[in-house]
PDB file of C-alpha atoms and ligand atoms in Angstrom:
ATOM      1  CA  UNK A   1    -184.053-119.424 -88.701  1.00 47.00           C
ATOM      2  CA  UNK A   2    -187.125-121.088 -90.287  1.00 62.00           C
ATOM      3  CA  UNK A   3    -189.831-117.737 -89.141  1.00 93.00           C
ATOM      4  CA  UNK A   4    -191.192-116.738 -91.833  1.00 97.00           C
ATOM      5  CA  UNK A   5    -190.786-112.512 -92.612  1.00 98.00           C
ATOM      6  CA  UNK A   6    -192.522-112.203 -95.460  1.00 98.00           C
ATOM      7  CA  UNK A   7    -195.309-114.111 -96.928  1.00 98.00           C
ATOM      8  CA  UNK A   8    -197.206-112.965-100.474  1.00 98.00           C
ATOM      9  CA  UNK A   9    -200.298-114.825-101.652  1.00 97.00           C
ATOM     10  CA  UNK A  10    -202.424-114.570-104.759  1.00 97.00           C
ATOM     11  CA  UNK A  11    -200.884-110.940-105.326  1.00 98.00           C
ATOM     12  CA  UNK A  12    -201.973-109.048-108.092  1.00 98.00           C
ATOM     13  CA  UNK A  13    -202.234-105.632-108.951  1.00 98.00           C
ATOM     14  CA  UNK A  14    -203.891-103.683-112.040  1.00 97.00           C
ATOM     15  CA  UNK A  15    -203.348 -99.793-112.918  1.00 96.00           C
ATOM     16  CA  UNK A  16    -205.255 -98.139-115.377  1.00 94.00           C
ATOM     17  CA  UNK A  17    -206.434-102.229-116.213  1.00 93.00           C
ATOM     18  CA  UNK A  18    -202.892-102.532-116.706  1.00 96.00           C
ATOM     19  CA  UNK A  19    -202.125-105.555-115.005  1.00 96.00           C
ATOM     20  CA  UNK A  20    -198.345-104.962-113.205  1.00 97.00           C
ATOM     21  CA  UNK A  21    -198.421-107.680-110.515  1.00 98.00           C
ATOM     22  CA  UNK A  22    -200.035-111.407-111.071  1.00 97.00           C
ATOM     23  CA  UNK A  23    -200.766-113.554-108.896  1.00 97.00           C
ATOM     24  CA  UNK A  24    -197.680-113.357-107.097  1.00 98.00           C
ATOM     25  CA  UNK A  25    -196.809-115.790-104.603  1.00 98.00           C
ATOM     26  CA  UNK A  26    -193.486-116.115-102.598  1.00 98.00           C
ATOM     27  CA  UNK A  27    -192.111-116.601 -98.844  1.00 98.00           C
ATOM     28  CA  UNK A  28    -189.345-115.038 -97.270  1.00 98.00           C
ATOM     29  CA  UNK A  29    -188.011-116.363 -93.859  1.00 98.00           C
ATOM     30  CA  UNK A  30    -185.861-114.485 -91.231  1.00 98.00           C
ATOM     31  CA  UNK A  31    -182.210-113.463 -91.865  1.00 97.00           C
ATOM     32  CA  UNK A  32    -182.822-114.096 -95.723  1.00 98.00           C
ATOM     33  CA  UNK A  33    -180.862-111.700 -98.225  1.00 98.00           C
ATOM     34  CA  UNK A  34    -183.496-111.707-101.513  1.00 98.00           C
ATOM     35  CA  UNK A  35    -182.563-109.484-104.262  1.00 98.00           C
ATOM     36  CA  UNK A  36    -185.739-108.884-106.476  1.00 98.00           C
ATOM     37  CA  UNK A  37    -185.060-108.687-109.998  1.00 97.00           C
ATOM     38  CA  UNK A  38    -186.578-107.820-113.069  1.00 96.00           C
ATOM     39  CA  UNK A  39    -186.422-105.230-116.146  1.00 94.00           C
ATOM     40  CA  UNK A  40    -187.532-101.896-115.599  1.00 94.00           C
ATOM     41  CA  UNK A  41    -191.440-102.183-115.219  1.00 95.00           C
ATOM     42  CA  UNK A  42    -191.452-105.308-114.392  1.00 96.00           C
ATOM     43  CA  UNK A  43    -193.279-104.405-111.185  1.00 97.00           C
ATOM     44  CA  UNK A  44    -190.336-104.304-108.443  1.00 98.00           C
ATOM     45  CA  UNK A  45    -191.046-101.295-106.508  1.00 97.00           C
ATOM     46  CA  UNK A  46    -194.922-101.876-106.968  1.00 98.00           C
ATOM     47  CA  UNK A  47    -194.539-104.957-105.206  1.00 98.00           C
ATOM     48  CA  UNK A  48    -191.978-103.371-102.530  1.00 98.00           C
ATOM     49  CA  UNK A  49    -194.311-100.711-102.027  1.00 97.00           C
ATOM     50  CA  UNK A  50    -197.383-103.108-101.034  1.00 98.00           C
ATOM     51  CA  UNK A  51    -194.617-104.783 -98.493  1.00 97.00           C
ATOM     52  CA  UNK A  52    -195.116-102.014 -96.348  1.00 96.00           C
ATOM     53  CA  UNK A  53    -198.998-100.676 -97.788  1.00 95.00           C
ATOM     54  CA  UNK A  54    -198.055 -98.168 -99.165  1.00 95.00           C
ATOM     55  CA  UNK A  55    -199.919-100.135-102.354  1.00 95.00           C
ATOM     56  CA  UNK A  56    -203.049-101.578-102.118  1.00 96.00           C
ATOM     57  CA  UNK A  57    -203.676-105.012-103.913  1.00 96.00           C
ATOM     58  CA  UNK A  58    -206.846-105.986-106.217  1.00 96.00           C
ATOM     59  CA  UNK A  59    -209.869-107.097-104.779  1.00 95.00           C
ATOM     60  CA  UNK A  60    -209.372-110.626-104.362  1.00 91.00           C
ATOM     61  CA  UNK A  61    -210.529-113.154-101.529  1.00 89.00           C
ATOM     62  CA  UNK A  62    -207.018-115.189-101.409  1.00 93.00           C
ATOM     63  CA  UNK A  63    -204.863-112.098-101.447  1.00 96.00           C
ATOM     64  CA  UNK A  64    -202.872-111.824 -98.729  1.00 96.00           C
ATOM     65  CA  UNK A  65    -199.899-109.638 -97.524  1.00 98.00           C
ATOM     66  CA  UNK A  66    -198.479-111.356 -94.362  1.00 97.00           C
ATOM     67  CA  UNK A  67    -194.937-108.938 -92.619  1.00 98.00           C
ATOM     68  CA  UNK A  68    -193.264-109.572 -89.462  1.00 97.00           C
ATOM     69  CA  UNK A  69    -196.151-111.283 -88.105  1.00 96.00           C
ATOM     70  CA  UNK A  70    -199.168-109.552 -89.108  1.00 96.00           C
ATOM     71  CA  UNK A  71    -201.156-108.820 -91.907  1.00 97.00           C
ATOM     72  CA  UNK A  72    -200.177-105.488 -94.467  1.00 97.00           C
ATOM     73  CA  UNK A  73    -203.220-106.271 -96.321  1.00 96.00           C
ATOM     74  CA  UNK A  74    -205.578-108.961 -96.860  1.00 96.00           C
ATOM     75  CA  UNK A  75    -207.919-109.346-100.016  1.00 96.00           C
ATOM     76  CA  UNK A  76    -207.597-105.757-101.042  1.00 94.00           C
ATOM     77  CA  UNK A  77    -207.760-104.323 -97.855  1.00 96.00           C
ATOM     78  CA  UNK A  78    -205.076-102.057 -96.145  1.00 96.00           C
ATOM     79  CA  UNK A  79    -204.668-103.486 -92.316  1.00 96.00           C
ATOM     80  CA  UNK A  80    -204.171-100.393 -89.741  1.00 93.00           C
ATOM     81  CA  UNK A  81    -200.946-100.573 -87.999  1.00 92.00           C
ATOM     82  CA  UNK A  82    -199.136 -98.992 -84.519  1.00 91.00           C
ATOM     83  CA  UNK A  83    -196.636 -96.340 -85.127  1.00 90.00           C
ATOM     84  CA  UNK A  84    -193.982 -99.007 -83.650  1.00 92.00           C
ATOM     85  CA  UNK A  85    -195.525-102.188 -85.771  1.00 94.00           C
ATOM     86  CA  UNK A  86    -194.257 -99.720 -88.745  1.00 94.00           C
ATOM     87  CA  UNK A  87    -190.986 -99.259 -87.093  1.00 96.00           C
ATOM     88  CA  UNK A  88    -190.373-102.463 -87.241  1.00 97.00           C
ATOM     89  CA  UNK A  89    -189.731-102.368 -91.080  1.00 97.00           C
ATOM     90  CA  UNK A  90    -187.204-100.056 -92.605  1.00 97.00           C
ATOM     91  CA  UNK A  91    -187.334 -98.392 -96.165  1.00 97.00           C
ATOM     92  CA  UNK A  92    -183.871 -97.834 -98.202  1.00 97.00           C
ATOM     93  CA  UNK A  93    -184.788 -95.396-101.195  1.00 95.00           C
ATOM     94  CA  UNK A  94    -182.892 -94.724-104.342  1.00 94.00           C
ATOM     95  CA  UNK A  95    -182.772 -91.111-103.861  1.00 93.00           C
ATOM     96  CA  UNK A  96    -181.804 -91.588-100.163  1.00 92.00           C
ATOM     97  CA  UNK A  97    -184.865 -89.174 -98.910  1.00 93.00           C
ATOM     98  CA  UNK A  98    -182.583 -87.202 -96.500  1.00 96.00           C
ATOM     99  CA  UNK A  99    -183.440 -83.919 -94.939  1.00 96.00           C
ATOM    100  CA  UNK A 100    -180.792 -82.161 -96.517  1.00 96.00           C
ATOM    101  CA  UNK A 101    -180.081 -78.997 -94.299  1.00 96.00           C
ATOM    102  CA  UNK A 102    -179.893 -81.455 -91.128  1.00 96.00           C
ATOM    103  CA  UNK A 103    -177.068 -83.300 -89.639  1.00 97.00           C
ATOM    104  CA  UNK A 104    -176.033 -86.306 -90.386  1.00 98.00           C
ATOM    105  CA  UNK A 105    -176.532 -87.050 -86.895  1.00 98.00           C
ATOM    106  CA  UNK A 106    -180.754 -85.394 -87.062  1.00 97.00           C
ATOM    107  CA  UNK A 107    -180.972 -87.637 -90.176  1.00 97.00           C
ATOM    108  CA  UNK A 108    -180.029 -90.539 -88.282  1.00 98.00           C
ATOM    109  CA  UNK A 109    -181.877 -89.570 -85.093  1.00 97.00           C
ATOM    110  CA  UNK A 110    -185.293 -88.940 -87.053  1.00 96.00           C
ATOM    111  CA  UNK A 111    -185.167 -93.408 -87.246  1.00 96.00           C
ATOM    112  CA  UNK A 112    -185.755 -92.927 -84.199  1.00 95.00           C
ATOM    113  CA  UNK A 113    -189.096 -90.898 -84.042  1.00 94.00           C
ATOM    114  CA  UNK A 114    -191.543 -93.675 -84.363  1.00 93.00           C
ATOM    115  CA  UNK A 115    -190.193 -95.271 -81.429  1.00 93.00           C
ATOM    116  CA  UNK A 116    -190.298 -92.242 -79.070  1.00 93.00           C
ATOM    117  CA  UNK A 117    -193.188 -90.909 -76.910  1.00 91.00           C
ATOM    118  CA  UNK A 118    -194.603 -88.994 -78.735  1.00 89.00           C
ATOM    119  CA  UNK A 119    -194.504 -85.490 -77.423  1.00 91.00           C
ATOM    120  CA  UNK A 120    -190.400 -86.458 -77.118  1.00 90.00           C
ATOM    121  CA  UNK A 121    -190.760 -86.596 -80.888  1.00 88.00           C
ATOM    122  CA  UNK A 122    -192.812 -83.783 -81.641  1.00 87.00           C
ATOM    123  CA  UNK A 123    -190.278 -81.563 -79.806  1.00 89.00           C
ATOM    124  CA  UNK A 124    -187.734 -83.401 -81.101  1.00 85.00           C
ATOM    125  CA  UNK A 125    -185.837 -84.024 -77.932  1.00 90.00           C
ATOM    126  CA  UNK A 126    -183.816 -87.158 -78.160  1.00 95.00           C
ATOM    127  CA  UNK A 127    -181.851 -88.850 -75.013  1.00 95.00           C
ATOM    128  CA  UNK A 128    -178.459 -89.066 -74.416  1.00 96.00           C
ATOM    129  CA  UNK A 129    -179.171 -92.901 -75.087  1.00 96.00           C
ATOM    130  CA  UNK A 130    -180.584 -92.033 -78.159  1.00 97.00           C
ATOM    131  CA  UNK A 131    -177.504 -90.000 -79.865  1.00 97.00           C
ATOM    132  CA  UNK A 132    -175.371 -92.847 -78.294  1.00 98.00           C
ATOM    133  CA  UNK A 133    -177.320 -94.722 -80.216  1.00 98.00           C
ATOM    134  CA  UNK A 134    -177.067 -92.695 -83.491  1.00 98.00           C
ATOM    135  CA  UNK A 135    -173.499 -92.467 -83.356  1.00 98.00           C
ATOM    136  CA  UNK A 136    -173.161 -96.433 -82.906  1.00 98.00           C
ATOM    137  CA  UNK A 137    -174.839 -96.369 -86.237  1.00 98.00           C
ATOM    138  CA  UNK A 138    -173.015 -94.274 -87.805  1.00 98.00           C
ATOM    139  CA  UNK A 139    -169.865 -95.870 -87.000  1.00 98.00           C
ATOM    140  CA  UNK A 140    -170.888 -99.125 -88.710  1.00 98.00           C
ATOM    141  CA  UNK A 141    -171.809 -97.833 -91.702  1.00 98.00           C
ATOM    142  CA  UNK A 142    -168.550 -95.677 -91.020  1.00 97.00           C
ATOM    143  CA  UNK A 143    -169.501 -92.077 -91.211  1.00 98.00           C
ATOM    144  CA  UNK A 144    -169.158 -91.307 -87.203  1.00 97.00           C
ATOM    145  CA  UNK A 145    -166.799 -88.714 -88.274  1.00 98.00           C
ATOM    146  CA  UNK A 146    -169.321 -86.616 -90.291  1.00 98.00           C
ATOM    147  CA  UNK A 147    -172.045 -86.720 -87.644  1.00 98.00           C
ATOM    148  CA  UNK A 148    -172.439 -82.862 -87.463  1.00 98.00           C
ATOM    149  CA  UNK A 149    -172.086 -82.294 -91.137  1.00 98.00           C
ATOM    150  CA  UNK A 150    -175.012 -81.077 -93.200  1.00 98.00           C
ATOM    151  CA  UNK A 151    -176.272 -84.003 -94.902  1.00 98.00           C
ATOM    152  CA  UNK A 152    -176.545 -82.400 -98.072  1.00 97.00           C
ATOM    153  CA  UNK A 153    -172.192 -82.105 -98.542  1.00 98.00           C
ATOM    154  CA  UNK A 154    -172.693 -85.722 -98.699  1.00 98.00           C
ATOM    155  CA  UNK A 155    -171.832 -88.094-101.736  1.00 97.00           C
ATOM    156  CA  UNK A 156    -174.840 -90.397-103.075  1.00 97.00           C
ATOM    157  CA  UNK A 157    -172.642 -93.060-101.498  1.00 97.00           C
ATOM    158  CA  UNK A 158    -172.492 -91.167 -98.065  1.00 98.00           C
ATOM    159  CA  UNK A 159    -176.061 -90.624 -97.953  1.00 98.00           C
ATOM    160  CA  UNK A 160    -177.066 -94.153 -98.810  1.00 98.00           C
ATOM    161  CA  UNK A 161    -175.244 -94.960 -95.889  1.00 98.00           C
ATOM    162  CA  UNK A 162    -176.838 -92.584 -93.643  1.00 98.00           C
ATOM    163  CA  UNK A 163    -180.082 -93.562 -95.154  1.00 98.00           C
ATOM    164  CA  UNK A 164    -178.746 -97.274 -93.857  1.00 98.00           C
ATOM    165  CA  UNK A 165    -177.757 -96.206 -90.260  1.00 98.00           C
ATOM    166  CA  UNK A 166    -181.516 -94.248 -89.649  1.00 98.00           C
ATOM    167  CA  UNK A 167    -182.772 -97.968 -90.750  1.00 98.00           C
ATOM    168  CA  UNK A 168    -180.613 -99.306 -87.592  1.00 98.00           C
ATOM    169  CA  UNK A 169    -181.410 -96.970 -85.053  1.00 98.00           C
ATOM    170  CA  UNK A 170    -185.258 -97.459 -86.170  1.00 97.00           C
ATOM    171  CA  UNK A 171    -184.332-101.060 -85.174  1.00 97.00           C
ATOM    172  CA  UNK A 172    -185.751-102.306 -88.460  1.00 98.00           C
ATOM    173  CA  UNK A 173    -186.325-106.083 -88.044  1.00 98.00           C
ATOM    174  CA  UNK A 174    -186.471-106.158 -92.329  1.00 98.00           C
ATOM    175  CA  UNK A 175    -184.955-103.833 -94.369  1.00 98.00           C
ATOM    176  CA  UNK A 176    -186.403-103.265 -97.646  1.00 98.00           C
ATOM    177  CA  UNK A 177    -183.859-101.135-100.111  1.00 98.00           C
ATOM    178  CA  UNK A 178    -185.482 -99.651-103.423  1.00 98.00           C
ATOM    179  CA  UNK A 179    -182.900 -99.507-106.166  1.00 97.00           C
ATOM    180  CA  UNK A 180    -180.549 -98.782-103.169  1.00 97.00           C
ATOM    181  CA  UNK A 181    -177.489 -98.626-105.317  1.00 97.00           C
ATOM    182  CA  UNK A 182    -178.742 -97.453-108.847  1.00 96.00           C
ATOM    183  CA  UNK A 183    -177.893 -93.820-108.377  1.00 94.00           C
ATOM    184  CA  UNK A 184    -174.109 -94.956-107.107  1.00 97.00           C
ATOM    185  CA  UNK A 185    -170.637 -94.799-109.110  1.00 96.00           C
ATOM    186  CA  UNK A 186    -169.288 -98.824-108.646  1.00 96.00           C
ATOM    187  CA  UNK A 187    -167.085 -98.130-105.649  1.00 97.00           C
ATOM    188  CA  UNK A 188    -169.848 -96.891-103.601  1.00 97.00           C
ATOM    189  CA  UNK A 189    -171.999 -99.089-105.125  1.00 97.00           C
ATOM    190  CA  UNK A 190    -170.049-101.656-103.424  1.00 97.00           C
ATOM    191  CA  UNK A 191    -169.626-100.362-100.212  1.00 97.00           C
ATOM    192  CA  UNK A 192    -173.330 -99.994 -99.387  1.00 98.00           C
ATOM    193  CA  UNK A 193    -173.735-103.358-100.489  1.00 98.00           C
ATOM    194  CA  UNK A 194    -170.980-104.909 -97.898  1.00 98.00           C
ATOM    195  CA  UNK A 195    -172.733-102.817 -95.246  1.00 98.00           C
ATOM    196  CA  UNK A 196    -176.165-104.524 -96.136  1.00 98.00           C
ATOM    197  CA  UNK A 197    -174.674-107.683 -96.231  1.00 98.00           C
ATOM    198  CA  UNK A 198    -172.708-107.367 -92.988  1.00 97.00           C
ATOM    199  CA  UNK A 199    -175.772-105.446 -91.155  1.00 97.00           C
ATOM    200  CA  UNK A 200    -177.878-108.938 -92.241  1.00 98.00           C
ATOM    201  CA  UNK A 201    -175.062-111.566 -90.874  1.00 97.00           C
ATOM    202  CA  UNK A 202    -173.849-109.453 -88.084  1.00 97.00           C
ATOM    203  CA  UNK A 203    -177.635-108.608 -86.824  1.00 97.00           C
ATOM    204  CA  UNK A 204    -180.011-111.406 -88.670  1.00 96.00           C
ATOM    205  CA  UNK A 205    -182.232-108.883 -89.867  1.00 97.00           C
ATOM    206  CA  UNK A 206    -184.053-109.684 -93.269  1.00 98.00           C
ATOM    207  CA  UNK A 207    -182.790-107.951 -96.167  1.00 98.00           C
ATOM    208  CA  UNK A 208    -184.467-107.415 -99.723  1.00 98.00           C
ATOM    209  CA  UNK A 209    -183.157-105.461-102.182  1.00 98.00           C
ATOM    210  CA  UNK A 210    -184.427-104.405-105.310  1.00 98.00           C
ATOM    211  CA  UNK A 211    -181.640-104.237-107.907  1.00 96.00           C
ATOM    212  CA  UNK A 212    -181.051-104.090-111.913  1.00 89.00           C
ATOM    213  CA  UNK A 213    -177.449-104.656-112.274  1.00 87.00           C
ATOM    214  CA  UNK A 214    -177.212-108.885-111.485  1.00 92.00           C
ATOM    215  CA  UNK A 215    -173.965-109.190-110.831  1.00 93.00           C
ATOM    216  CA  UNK A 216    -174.387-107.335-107.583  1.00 96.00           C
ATOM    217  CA  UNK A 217    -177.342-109.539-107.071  1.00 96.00           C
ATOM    218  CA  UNK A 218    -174.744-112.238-107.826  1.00 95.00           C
ATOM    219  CA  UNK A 219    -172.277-110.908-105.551  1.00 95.00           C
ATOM    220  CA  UNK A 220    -174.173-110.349-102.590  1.00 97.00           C
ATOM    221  CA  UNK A 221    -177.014-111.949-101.897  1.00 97.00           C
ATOM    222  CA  UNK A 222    -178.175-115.752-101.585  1.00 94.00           C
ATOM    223  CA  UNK A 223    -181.623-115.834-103.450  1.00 97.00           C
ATOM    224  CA  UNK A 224    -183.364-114.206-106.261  1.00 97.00           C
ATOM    225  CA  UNK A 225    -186.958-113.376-106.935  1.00 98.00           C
ATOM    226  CA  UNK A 226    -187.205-112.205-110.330  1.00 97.00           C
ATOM    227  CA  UNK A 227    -190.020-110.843-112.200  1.00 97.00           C
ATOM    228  CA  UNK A 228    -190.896-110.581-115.525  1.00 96.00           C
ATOM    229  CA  UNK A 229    -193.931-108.714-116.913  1.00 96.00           C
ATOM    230  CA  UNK A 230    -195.479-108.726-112.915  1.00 97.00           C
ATOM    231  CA  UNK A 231    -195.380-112.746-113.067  1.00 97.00           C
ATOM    232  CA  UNK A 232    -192.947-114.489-110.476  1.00 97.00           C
ATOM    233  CA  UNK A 233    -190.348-115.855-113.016  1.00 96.00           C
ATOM    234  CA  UNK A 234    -187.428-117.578-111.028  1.00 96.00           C
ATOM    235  CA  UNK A 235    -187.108-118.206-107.283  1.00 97.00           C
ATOM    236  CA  UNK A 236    -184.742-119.810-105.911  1.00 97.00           C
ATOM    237  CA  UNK A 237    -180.952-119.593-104.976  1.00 96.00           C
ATOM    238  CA  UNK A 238    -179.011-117.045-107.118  1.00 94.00           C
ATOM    239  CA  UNK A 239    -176.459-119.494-107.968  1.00 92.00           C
ATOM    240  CA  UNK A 240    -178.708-121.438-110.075  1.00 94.00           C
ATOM    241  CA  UNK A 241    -179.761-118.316-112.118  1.00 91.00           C
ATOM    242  CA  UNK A 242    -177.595-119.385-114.920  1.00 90.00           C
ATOM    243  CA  UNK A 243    -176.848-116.995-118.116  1.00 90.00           C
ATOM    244  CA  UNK A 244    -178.994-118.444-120.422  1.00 91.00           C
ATOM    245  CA  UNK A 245    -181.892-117.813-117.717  1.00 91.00           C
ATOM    246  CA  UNK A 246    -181.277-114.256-117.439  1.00 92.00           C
ATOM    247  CA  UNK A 247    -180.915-113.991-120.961  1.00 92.00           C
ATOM    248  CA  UNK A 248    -184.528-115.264-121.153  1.00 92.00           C
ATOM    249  CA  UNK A 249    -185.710-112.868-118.109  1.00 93.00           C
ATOM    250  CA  UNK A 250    -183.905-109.517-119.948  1.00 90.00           C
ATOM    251  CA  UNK A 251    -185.011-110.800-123.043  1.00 83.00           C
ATOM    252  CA  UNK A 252    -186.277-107.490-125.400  1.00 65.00           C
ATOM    253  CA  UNK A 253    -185.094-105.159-121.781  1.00 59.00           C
ATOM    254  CA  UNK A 254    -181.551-104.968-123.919  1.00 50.00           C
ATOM    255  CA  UNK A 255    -178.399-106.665-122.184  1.00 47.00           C
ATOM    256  CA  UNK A 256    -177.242-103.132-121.684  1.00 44.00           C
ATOM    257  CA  UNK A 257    -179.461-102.875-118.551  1.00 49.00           C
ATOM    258  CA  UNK A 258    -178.174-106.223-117.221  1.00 49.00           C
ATOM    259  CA  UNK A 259    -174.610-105.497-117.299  1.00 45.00           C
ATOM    260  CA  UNK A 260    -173.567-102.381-115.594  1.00 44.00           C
ATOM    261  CA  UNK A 261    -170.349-101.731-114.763  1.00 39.00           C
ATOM    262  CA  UNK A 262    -168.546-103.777-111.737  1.00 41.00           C
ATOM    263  CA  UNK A 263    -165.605-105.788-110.772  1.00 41.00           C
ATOM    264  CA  UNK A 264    -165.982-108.392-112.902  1.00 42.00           C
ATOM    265  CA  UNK A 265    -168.049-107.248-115.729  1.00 37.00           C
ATOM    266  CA  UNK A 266    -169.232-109.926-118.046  1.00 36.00           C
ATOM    267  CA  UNK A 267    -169.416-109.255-121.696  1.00 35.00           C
ATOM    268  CA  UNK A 268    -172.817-109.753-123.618  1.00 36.00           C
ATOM    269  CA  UNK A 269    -171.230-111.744-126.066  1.00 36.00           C
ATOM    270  CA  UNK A 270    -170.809-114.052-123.357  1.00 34.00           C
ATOM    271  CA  UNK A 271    -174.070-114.721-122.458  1.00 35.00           C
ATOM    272  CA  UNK A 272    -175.514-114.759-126.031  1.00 36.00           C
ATOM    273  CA  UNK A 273    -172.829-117.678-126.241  1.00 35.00           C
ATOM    274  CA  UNK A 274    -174.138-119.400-122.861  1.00 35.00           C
ATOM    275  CA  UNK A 275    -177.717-118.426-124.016  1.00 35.00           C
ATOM    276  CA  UNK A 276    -177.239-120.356-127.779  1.00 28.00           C
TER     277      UNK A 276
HETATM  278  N1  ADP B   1    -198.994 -95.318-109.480  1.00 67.38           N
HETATM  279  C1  ADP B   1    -198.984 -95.897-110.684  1.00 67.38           C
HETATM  280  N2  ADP B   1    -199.943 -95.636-111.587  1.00 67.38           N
HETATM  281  C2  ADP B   1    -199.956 -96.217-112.808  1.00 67.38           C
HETATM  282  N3  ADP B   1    -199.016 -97.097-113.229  1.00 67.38           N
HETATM  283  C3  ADP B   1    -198.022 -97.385-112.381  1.00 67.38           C
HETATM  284  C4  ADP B   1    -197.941 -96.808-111.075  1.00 67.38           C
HETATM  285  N4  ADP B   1    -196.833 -97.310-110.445  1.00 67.38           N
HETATM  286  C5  ADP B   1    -196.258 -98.142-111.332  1.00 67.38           C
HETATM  287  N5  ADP B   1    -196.964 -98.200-112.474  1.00 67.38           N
HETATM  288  C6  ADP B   1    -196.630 -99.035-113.649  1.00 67.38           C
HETATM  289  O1  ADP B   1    -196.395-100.335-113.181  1.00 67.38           O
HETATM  290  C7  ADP B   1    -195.363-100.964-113.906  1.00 67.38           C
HETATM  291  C8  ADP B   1    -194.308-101.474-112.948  1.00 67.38           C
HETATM  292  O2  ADP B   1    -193.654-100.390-112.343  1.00 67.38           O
HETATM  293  P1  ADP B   1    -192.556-100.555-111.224  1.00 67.38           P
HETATM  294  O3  ADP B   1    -193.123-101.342-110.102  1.00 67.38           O
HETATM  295  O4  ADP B   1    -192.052 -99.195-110.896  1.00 67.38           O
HETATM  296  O5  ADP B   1    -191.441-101.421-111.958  1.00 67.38           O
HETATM  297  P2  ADP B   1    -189.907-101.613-111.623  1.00 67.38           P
HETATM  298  O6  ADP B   1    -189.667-101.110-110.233  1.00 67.38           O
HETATM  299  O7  ADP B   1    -189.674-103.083-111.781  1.00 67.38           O
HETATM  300  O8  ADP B   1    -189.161-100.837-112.646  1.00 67.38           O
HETATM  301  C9  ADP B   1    -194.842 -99.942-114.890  1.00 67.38           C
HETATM  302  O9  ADP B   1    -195.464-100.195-116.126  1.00 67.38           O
HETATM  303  C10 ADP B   1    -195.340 -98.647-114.313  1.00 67.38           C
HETATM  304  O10 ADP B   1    -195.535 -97.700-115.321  1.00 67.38           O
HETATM  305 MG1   MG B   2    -188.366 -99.680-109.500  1.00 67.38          MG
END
């Protein structure tokens, strides 16, 4: 378990001479569970989004984007990849990005595109194999029963999970999840996060997930990245985050962001005690 899945160097990143990412530098290895935190604007989904170049980085000689093996980018420059090199990394939105007037089941199957010939996926004609497929995913993230149901009479928590099962059948070797949760009433919340946790112990694929409420960071994952103001502020296991630490990384985001409902909500007044 020592490969390594992800490795950033010397990442920075400058809109409008805004500088949002600096000099970021971190490793992930395979079967991790990261969440990357940060306040809003700290530069989360910016850095997500050069994961898979979808971003490209500054200009800079040591800059390197190193996923699953090969290089995203490398000082500045987008690398060209193979329909199934993309495949091989999985994107978990916020808003879910579901083809509403398809089934469940189409959602799922469309994982699958990237891996088909490719005048199988133009048409659109998937295998037996491949629904068998499908439905195996939707049965861990526990929706088999809706697989001919219109994905938009979904809840948010029902298409995250959808959104979660397309990531399987694309056999997504890392799973990168945007926010996956933010958009989710607690219960649901929770639910998608078991099935990312269990999809990452039960299958060792890599998992990193963007979140802003910590104590689901605290809940379900092993490590933290956070960032604060694009700068790499803590990394390193989550259980070592303490209180007054966060209090430092939130500091002038407002607690209220930090502390979102869940099971075991912690009062503010806590941590400004833990903090002083
Ligand atoms: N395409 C863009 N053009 C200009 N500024 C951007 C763009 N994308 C993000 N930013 C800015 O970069 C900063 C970090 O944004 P983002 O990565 O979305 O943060 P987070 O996901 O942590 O909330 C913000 O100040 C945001 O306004
Ligand atoms: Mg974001």
């Amino acid at each position: 378990m020592s490969l390594t899945t992800i490795a950033v160097q010397q990442l920075s990143k400058t809109f409008d001479r805004h500088p949002v990412l600096q000099d970021v530098d971190f490793e992930i290895r395979q079967g991790e569970r990261v969440a990357l935190i940060g306040p809003s604007g700290s530069g989360k989904s910016t850095l997500m989004r050069h994961l898979v170049g979808l971003t490209r980085a500054n200009r800079h000689h040591r800059c390197c984007v190193h996923v699953l093996g090969r290089d995203i980018q490398r000082g500045g420059k987008l690398v060209s990849a193979s329909r199934v090199e993309r495949c091989r990394t999985g994107y978990i939105f916020q808003q879910f990005n579901l083809a509403g007037r398809l089934s469940v089941m189409t959602n799922v199957l469309v994982g699958r595109l990237g891996r088909m010939p490719r005048w199988r996926a133009l048409l659109g004609r998937f295998s037996a194999v491949e629904r068998a497929m499908a439905l195996r995913a939707l049965k861990r993230v526990g929706l088999e029963d809706l697989a001919g149901q219109r994905a938009n009479t979904l809840s948010g928590g029902q298409m995250q999970r959808v959104a979660i099962a397309r990531a399987l059948v694309q056999e997504a070797e890392l799973i990168l999840a945007d926010e996956p949760i933010a958009s989710l009433d607690p219960r649901s919340a929770q639910e998608v996060m078991e099935i990312l946790k269990r999809i990452n112990e039960e299958d060792g694929r890599t998992i990193v997930i963007t979140l802003h409420q910590v104590e689901y960071a605290r809940g379900y994952c092993q490590r933290a990245i956070a960032l604060k103001q694009g700068r790499l502020y803590y990394d390193g296991p989550i259980a070592e985050l303490t209180d007054a630490r966060l209090q430092a990384l939130y500091d002038n985001a407002g607690l209220n962001e930090l502390y979102q409902p869940t099971t075991t909500p912690v009062k503010p007044a806590t941590l400004h005690a833990a903090a002083g």
